[in-house]
Amino acid sequence: MSRERVLPVRLLALAILPGLILLLSTSGAWAVDNIELHFAVKPELAPTHLCVLTFAEPNLQDVSNLFQRVENRPYISLDPKQNYTINWTKSDLSALLPDERTLTRDNRREVISVSPPSDATDADNRCDQHRMGEPADCVPAFTAPSVESRGPKMVCTANGSITVEANRSRIAVVQLISGQRELAYLELAGNIARLIIGGRGRLNRHEPVAAMVSGGFYKPGIEKQRIADKIHLPLTPRCVRRALQLPIPGRSPSHHMTEESTMTLDVAFMGDAYCKKKLQIAQIDDLEYLIPTRAEGGRSRLTAALKHGDHIMADYVASWTTASPPAEIFLKPTKVGFTWIAPASYPCRAIACPNISVPRLGLVCNRPGPTEEGRCRYTCEAPNSDSRGFDFPAEVVFELPSLNDAWTEVLTHPDQELTGYASPATRHTIVHLAFCSWRCAADNADDWSECKSSCEDDNKKRQTQICDPKAAELGGLSSAIESRQADKVKKYSIGRQGDQIYFISIWDKHGNAYRLRPSQFEQNIVIQDAREGDTIPYCIKGDRRYFCGGAVIKKGQLTIPDPSKKARMFSVMPYAGAGIYHPWLTGDDGPARTGFLGQIGLGFHWHLRIGKCLRSAWYIPAALEVEPSFLLARQSYRPLDNPVGAAETENEREWYDRLGGSVFLYLYVTHNTHLGISPALGGGVGFPLMTKNSHYVGNVRGYWIPLALTIRYRVAQNLMIELASKWLAAERFYKYTAGDSHFAQTPERDYSTLHSLTMSVGLRWWIH
């Protein structure tokens, strides 16, 4: 029967029923009494259902608005002194079969069930029992009274003035104290319940009748007596429904969570947990929970934890001192989780996360380990467990102490993804001197592959130390690496003879120069406006000569490759000097005079060491040099009027040129001292400066150089002092007799063998 058809019938029954009961009472067979229960409660908190407990067997005359058992009995019997929970549910299952403590209504679509409380008190089981979940204080419950070891009967009705929404029922359980009088009628409308009680025989209207709230959705109250035909019962809800307002995660397209992502919200009141509710981002805007009411003066505390998988998104708290919570509860975070995504320019990506702090709020933050993708998941919480929360936004200071880098990000909501990094204007860049092959030579490595593997392993450990010095110390790496690196740095920076690196110059995009010395393999400097992927020009200065190059910033590091890759194989080295020239003739062909000489040369220097990691015993830094030279000196000869034996007569001299060349092998004795030797690897030709003098000293004649020695000492970056000595041998020279004319050619000439020793001092420039 529809609700529209039932209403006129019920109105008709209500009109006839009092008259019928009055008729019975006047005849002496049945006496009745009308009572109204007035509930003192706000209209929005009025009970949706009323269950009356009575010890007399109900004798109900109208059951159309009551809940009934399957066999149409409109009440259930309860055990004395038993604790019960009471719930109202609505189901469209017409085949629902209630148990013995269940009352149904409207074709069993509404069910009131009474059951002993479950032993399970954890939040997950509470979720199974109640869809929303609720703290223990909010579970509708009551204790059945007892009279002479008998339990009461319970009759329930619905509020005809309220439409009940799912999970929003408010059941009031009231005990009726009326002696042996039976409950004949029960109806609830708004805040007023109408009861008719009666019994056979004359009814004493002055006999006490009382009622008291036993529980249900409301807190148990004290007994209230009837005044006239009314009993006023104050109703205090155990709990009130409140909306929770909390800062929610961001919804930017770059966020790792989508609208469909599922989170878990775990709410607790004074430590008593609700059910763990699974929800999506959009549902956070519409959260309602039952919040217990408490006595005035105490502080109520509500906490909530929001998670996504294993990630803590935020912990929240709200507190108040009033008996009833505020109309809207604004929760503030006490712990917040967020992610920092390392940019490609971050040098410690996948190695270490920066330190963070929140100075304004004084939060305590962890330092997590990064993922392979460079994601750092942080959590920060208030140091005081009784904190009342903090407000957004919050400034987060990031620091990487080993690089002296610091930057600030603004946190506006939980689970935010931050991507900022230090400004290029102040950002430090790790300059890595990857001189692996040279280090191998310095360490006496016998095998290149073993050397390379050891070098790469050291580089990884060194980078770990740079990114996370504390972790390196805890792992026992710091002191070991320092001692090993110090030894290598000493060997390398002092270097093998001829291999020393003095400094490395790099330039930023504004033309500012930075000079690095190889005292450390990694150095942290600020390269103005340097960004990931920028090519930074550099030049290496050292014993050898190097081509300038460019290195690309990758992952916040600028790696200067092995210098040998930029080393010049050839150098041009001009020379100018002066010295002594001492000739002598073989046999008794006469004396020769010592004189001064001038010499210029141009050396073409070829470095033998190209950068391979050779065995230490085999390795001597050296170079080959081919040097053409020009030597000018005065050559003596015997004139016509000075016959052989006239020693007191001076020989005459003419300017004589020698154009030759030598091949030297240079050994780098020290960084600044080079020793060169040319064993029988040189020669040249000699001729007079003036053509007319060829009659006296001969024309073009060849010679060879059995031995040449050179010692060079570096006095400046591109300047060396050079001491050179050469033996010029087997040079044919005219031998004059008394018959020779001083001005006329003689067809027959004899020759002497001339040997010369030169010693010169000069300056050599290293151009390339």
PDB file of C-alpha atoms in Angstrom, residues 339-444:
ATOM      1  CA  THR A 339      58.504  15.541  -3.536  1.00  0.00           C
ATOM      2  CA  TRP A 340      61.468  17.376  -4.996  1.00  0.00           C
ATOM      3  CA  ILE A 341      62.332  16.310  -8.524  1.00  0.00           C
ATOM      4  CA  ALA A 342      65.998  16.821  -9.277  1.00  0.00           C
ATOM      5  CA  PRO A 343      66.571  18.687 -12.534  1.00  0.00           C
ATOM      6  CA  ALA A 344      69.033  17.380 -15.086  1.00  0.00           C
ATOM      7  CA  SER A 345      71.556  19.976 -13.896  1.00  0.00           C
ATOM      8  CA  TYR A 346      71.610  18.583 -10.352  1.00  0.00           C
ATOM      9  CA  PRO A 347      75.020  16.889  -9.954  1.00  0.00           C
ATOM     10  CA  CYS A 348      73.939  14.416  -7.274  1.00  0.00           C
ATOM     11  CA  ARG A 349      70.926  13.027  -9.115  1.00  0.00           C
ATOM     12  CA  ALA A 350      70.236   9.423  -8.053  1.00  0.00           C
ATOM     13  CA  ILE A 351      73.032   9.748  -5.436  1.00  0.00           C
ATOM     14  CA  ALA A 352      71.875  12.097  -2.699  1.00  0.00           C
ATOM     15  CA  CYS A 353      69.008  14.438  -1.910  1.00  0.00           C
ATOM     16  CA  PRO A 354      69.614  17.959  -0.618  1.00  0.00           C
ATOM     17  CA  ASN A 355      69.152  18.843   3.037  1.00  0.00           C
ATOM     18  CA  ILE A 356      65.993  20.810   3.738  1.00  0.00           C
ATOM     19  CA  SER A 357      64.653  22.974   6.547  1.00  0.00           C
ATOM     20  CA  VAL A 358      61.543  25.046   7.198  1.00  0.00           C
ATOM     21  CA  PRO A 359      62.930  27.869   9.343  1.00  0.00           C
ATOM     22  CA  ARG A 360      59.704  29.834   9.861  1.00  0.00           C
ATOM     23  CA  LEU A 361      57.761  26.841  11.136  1.00  0.00           C
ATOM     24  CA  GLY A 362      60.631  24.960  12.776  1.00  0.00           C
ATOM     25  CA  LEU A 363      59.604  21.643  11.255  1.00  0.00           C
ATOM     26  CA  VAL A 364      61.750  18.544  11.549  1.00  0.00           C
ATOM     27  CA  CYS A 365      62.451  17.069   8.116  1.00  0.00           C
ATOM     28  CA  ASN A 366      64.029  13.859   6.943  1.00  0.00           C
ATOM     29  CA  ARG A 367      66.682  13.470   4.236  1.00  0.00           C
ATOM     30  CA  PRO A 368      65.595  10.578   2.023  1.00  0.00           C
ATOM     31  CA  GLY A 369      67.543   8.700  -0.581  1.00  0.00           C
ATOM     32  CA  PRO A 370      66.692   9.551  -4.188  1.00  0.00           C
ATOM     33  CA  THR A 371      65.147   7.221  -6.692  1.00  0.00           C
ATOM     34  CA  GLU A 372      66.852   6.404  -9.972  1.00  0.00           C
ATOM     35  CA  GLU A 373      64.688   9.079 -11.576  1.00  0.00           C
ATOM     36  CA  GLY A 374      66.023  11.652  -9.115  1.00  0.00           C
ATOM     37  CA  ARG A 375      62.837  11.990  -7.031  1.00  0.00           C
ATOM     38  CA  CYS A 376      63.327  12.893  -3.372  1.00  0.00           C
ATOM     39  CA  ARG A 377      60.324  12.220  -1.129  1.00  0.00           C
ATOM     40  CA  TYR A 378      60.427  14.393   1.993  1.00  0.00           C
ATOM     41  CA  THR A 379      58.287  14.478   5.114  1.00  0.00           C
ATOM     42  CA  CYS A 380      58.353  17.359   7.586  1.00  0.00           C
ATOM     43  CA  GLU A 381      56.507  17.405  10.899  1.00  0.00           C
ATOM     44  CA  ALA A 382      56.016  19.601  13.879  1.00  0.00           C
ATOM     45  CA  PRO A 383      58.502  18.767  16.652  1.00  0.00           C
ATOM     46  CA  ASN A 384      55.783  18.890  19.335  1.00  0.00           C
ATOM     47  CA  SER A 385      53.395  15.929  19.351  1.00  0.00           C
ATOM     48  CA  ASP A 386      50.724  18.218  20.834  1.00  0.00           C
ATOM     49  CA  SER A 387      51.084  20.699  17.990  1.00  0.00           C
ATOM     50  CA  ARG A 388      47.995  22.520  16.777  1.00  0.00           C
ATOM     51  CA  GLY A 389      49.267  22.479  13.198  1.00  0.00           C
ATOM     52  CA  PHE A 390      50.688  25.060  10.840  1.00  0.00           C
ATOM     53  CA  ASP A 391      49.444  27.047   7.881  1.00  0.00           C
ATOM     54  CA  PHE A 392      50.439  27.101   4.232  1.00  0.00           C
ATOM     55  CA  PRO A 393      52.330  28.480   2.397  1.00  0.00           C
ATOM     56  CA  ALA A 394      55.664  27.485   3.895  1.00  0.00           C
ATOM     57  CA  GLU A 395      59.134  28.331   2.635  1.00  0.00           C
ATOM     58  CA  VAL A 396      61.405  25.300   2.291  1.00  0.00           C
ATOM     59  CA  VAL A 397      65.145  25.949   2.206  1.00  0.00           C
ATOM     60  CA  PHE A 398      67.193  23.413   0.255  1.00  0.00           C
ATOM     61  CA  GLU A 399      70.921  23.069   0.878  1.00  0.00           C
ATOM     62  CA  LEU A 400      73.695  21.000  -0.623  1.00  0.00           C
ATOM     63  CA  PRO A 401      76.523  21.785   1.828  1.00  0.00           C
ATOM     64  CA  SER A 402      79.283  20.084  -0.148  1.00  0.00           C
ATOM     65  CA  LEU A 403      78.628  22.479  -3.035  1.00  0.00           C
ATOM     66  CA  ASN A 404      77.629  25.504  -0.936  1.00  0.00           C
ATOM     67  CA  ASP A 405      74.402  25.665  -2.947  1.00  0.00           C
ATOM     68  CA  ALA A 406      71.144  26.846  -1.378  1.00  0.00           C
ATOM     69  CA  TRP A 407      67.748  27.784  -2.770  1.00  0.00           C
ATOM     70  CA  THR A 408      64.204  28.328  -1.536  1.00  0.00           C
ATOM     71  CA  GLU A 409      60.924  26.803  -2.681  1.00  0.00           C
ATOM     72  CA  VAL A 410      57.369  27.640  -1.589  1.00  0.00           C
ATOM     73  CA  LEU A 411      55.199  24.773  -0.383  1.00  0.00           C
ATOM     74  CA  THR A 412      51.504  25.564  -0.865  1.00  0.00           C
ATOM     75  CA  HIS A 413      49.793  22.209  -0.278  1.00  0.00           C
ATOM     76  CA  PRO A 414      50.508  18.610   0.719  1.00  0.00           C
ATOM     77  CA  ASP A 415      52.003  16.174  -1.765  1.00  0.00           C
ATOM     78  CA  GLN A 416      53.302  19.035  -3.864  1.00  0.00           C
ATOM     79  CA  GLU A 417      55.996  18.412  -6.461  1.00  0.00           C
ATOM     80  CA  LEU A 418      58.814  20.950  -6.351  1.00  0.00           C
ATOM     81  CA  THR A 419      61.293  21.275  -9.196  1.00  0.00           C
ATOM     82  CA  GLY A 420      63.322  24.395  -8.374  1.00  0.00           C
ATOM     83  CA  TYR A 421      67.080  24.559  -8.125  1.00  0.00           C
ATOM     84  CA  ALA A 422      69.766  27.081  -7.328  1.00  0.00           C
ATOM     85  CA  SER A 423      69.879  30.064  -9.647  1.00  0.00           C
ATOM     86  CA  PRO A 424      72.421  29.765 -12.471  1.00  0.00           C
ATOM     87  CA  ALA A 425      73.929  33.004 -11.209  1.00  0.00           C
ATOM     88  CA  THR A 426      74.872  31.408  -7.864  1.00  0.00           C
ATOM     89  CA  ARG A 427      74.927  27.719  -8.695  1.00  0.00           C
ATOM     90  CA  HIS A 428      78.149  25.798  -8.137  1.00  0.00           C
ATOM     91  CA  THR A 429      79.326  23.488 -10.862  1.00  0.00           C
ATOM     92  CA  ILE A 430      81.523  20.496 -10.152  1.00  0.00           C
ATOM     93  CA  VAL A 431      84.576  20.682 -12.383  1.00  0.00           C
ATOM     94  CA  HIS A 432      85.892  17.142 -12.650  1.00  0.00           C
ATOM     95  CA  LEU A 433      89.454  16.627 -13.831  1.00  0.00           C
ATOM     96  CA  ALA A 434      89.205  13.223 -15.482  1.00  0.00           C
ATOM     97  CA  PHE A 435      92.921  12.605 -15.896  1.00  0.00           C
ATOM     98  CA  CYS A 436      92.463   8.898 -15.564  1.00  0.00           C
ATOM     99  CA  SER A 437      95.257   7.706 -17.800  1.00  0.00           C
ATOM    100  CA  TRP A 438      97.810  10.002 -16.183  1.00  0.00           C
ATOM    101  CA  ARG A 439      96.777   8.838 -12.757  1.00  0.00           C
ATOM    102  CA  CYS A 440      97.259   5.272 -13.902  1.00  0.00           C
ATOM    103  CA  ALA A 441     100.831   5.995 -14.940  1.00  0.00           C
ATOM    104  CA  ALA A 442     101.495   7.702 -11.650  1.00  0.00           C
ATOM    105  CA  ASP A 443     100.124   4.694  -9.764  1.00  0.00           C
ATOM    106  CA  ASN A 444     102.342   2.141 -11.513  1.00  0.00           C
TER     107      ASN A 444
END
